[in-house]
Short mmCIF file of C-alpha atoms in Angstrom, two decimals:
data_model
loop_
_atom_site.label_atom_id
_atom_site.label_comp_id
_atom_site.label_asym_id
_atom_site.label_seq_id
_atom_site.Cartn_x
_atom_site.Cartn_y
_atom_site.Cartn_z
CA UNK X 136 -132.41 130.59 157.45
CA UNK X 137 -132.26 131.08 161.16
CA UNK X 138 -129.93 129.11 163.37
CA UNK X 139 -130.71 128.03 166.86
CA UNK X 140 -128.16 128.43 169.60
CA UNK X 141 -127.64 124.68 169.58
CA UNK X 142 -126.90 124.70 165.81
CA UNK X 143 -124.44 127.55 166.20
CA UNK X 144 -122.69 125.80 169.07
CA UNK X 145 -122.46 122.54 167.11
CA UNK X 146 -121.10 124.37 164.08
CA UNK X 147 -118.54 126.20 166.19
CA UNK X 148 -117.49 122.95 167.85
CA UNK X 149 -117.00 121.39 164.42
CA UNK X 150 -115.00 124.39 163.29
CA UNK X 151 -112.85 124.10 166.42
CA UNK X 152 -112.19 120.42 165.70
CA UNK X 153 -111.09 121.26 162.16
CA UNK X 154 -108.88 124.10 163.35
CA UNK X 155 -107.37 121.91 166.05
CA UNK X 156 -106.63 119.25 163.46
CA UNK X 157 -104.94 121.82 161.21
CA UNK X 158 -102.90 123.10 164.14
CA UNK X 159 -101.69 119.56 164.85
CA UNK X 160 -100.68 119.14 161.21
CA UNK X 161 -98.82 122.46 161.24
CA UNK X 162 -97.05 121.52 164.47
CA UNK X 163 -95.89 118.27 162.89
CA UNK X 164 -94.70 120.10 159.77
CA UNK X 165 -92.83 122.62 161.92
CA UNK X 166 -91.16 119.79 163.82
CA UNK X 167 -90.05 118.19 160.55
CA UNK X 168 -88.74 121.53 159.28
CA UNK X 169 -86.80 122.07 162.51
CA UNK X 170 -85.19 118.64 162.09
CA UNK X 171 -84.26 119.47 158.51
CA UNK X 172 -82.81 122.79 159.63
CA UNK X 173 -80.70 121.08 162.29
CA UNK X 174 -79.46 118.60 159.69
CA UNK X 175 -78.62 121.48 157.33
CA UNK X 176 -76.72 123.27 160.11
CA UNK X 177 -74.70 120.14 160.87
CA UNK X 178 -74.01 119.59 157.17
CA UNK X 179 -72.90 123.21 156.72
CA UNK X 180 -70.61 123.00 159.75
CA UNK X 181 -69.08 119.82 158.36
CA UNK X 182 -68.66 121.52 154.97
CA UNK X 183 -66.94 124.53 156.60
CA UNK X 184 -64.59 122.21 158.49
CA UNK X 185 -63.71 120.31 155.33
CA UNK X 186 -63.08 123.55 153.44
CA UNK X 187 -60.87 124.88 156.25
CA UNK X 188 -58.90 121.64 156.30
CA UNK X 189 -58.57 121.81 152.52
CA UNK X 190 -57.26 125.39 152.70
CA UNK X 191 -54.72 124.37 155.33
CA UNK X 192 -53.58 121.39 153.28
CA UNK X 193 -53.30 123.60 150.18
CA UNK X 194 -51.12 126.07 152.09
CA UNK X 195 -48.91 123.25 153.35
CA UNK X 196 -48.59 121.74 149.88
CA UNK X 197 -47.82 125.13 148.35
CA UNK X 198 -45.01 125.61 150.87
CA UNK X 199 -43.70 122.12 150.18
CA UNK X 200 -43.77 122.72 146.41
CA UNK X 201 -41.80 125.96 146.84
CA UNK X 202 -39.27 124.15 149.01
CA UNK X 203 -38.88 121.40 146.41
CA UNK X 204 -38.57 123.93 143.58
CA UNK X 205 -35.82 125.71 145.52
CA UNK X 206 -34.05 122.42 146.15
CA UNK X 207 -34.27 121.53 142.44
CA UNK X 208 -32.79 124.92 141.49
CA UNK X 209 -30.05 124.49 144.07
CA UNK X 210 -29.23 121.00 142.80
CA UNK X 211 -29.14 122.21 139.18
CA UNK X 212 -26.69 124.93 140.13
CA UNK X 213 -24.27 122.55 141.83
#
């Protein structure tokens, strides 16, 4: 089967439309993935901050417990 120049041009134009449509879909998917990545980054930063705060509170509580244990020992020895 032989194609005329007009048929080839029409077929290529149709192919271009399909490819353009796919590109638009991929761009939209990439945009959604970027938004999800930004959300994940914010969530991870929040998680890191919470964990750091928890570590600090644990250190403070450990110090307080040691102080109270020392005070209890001191009071028992009086």
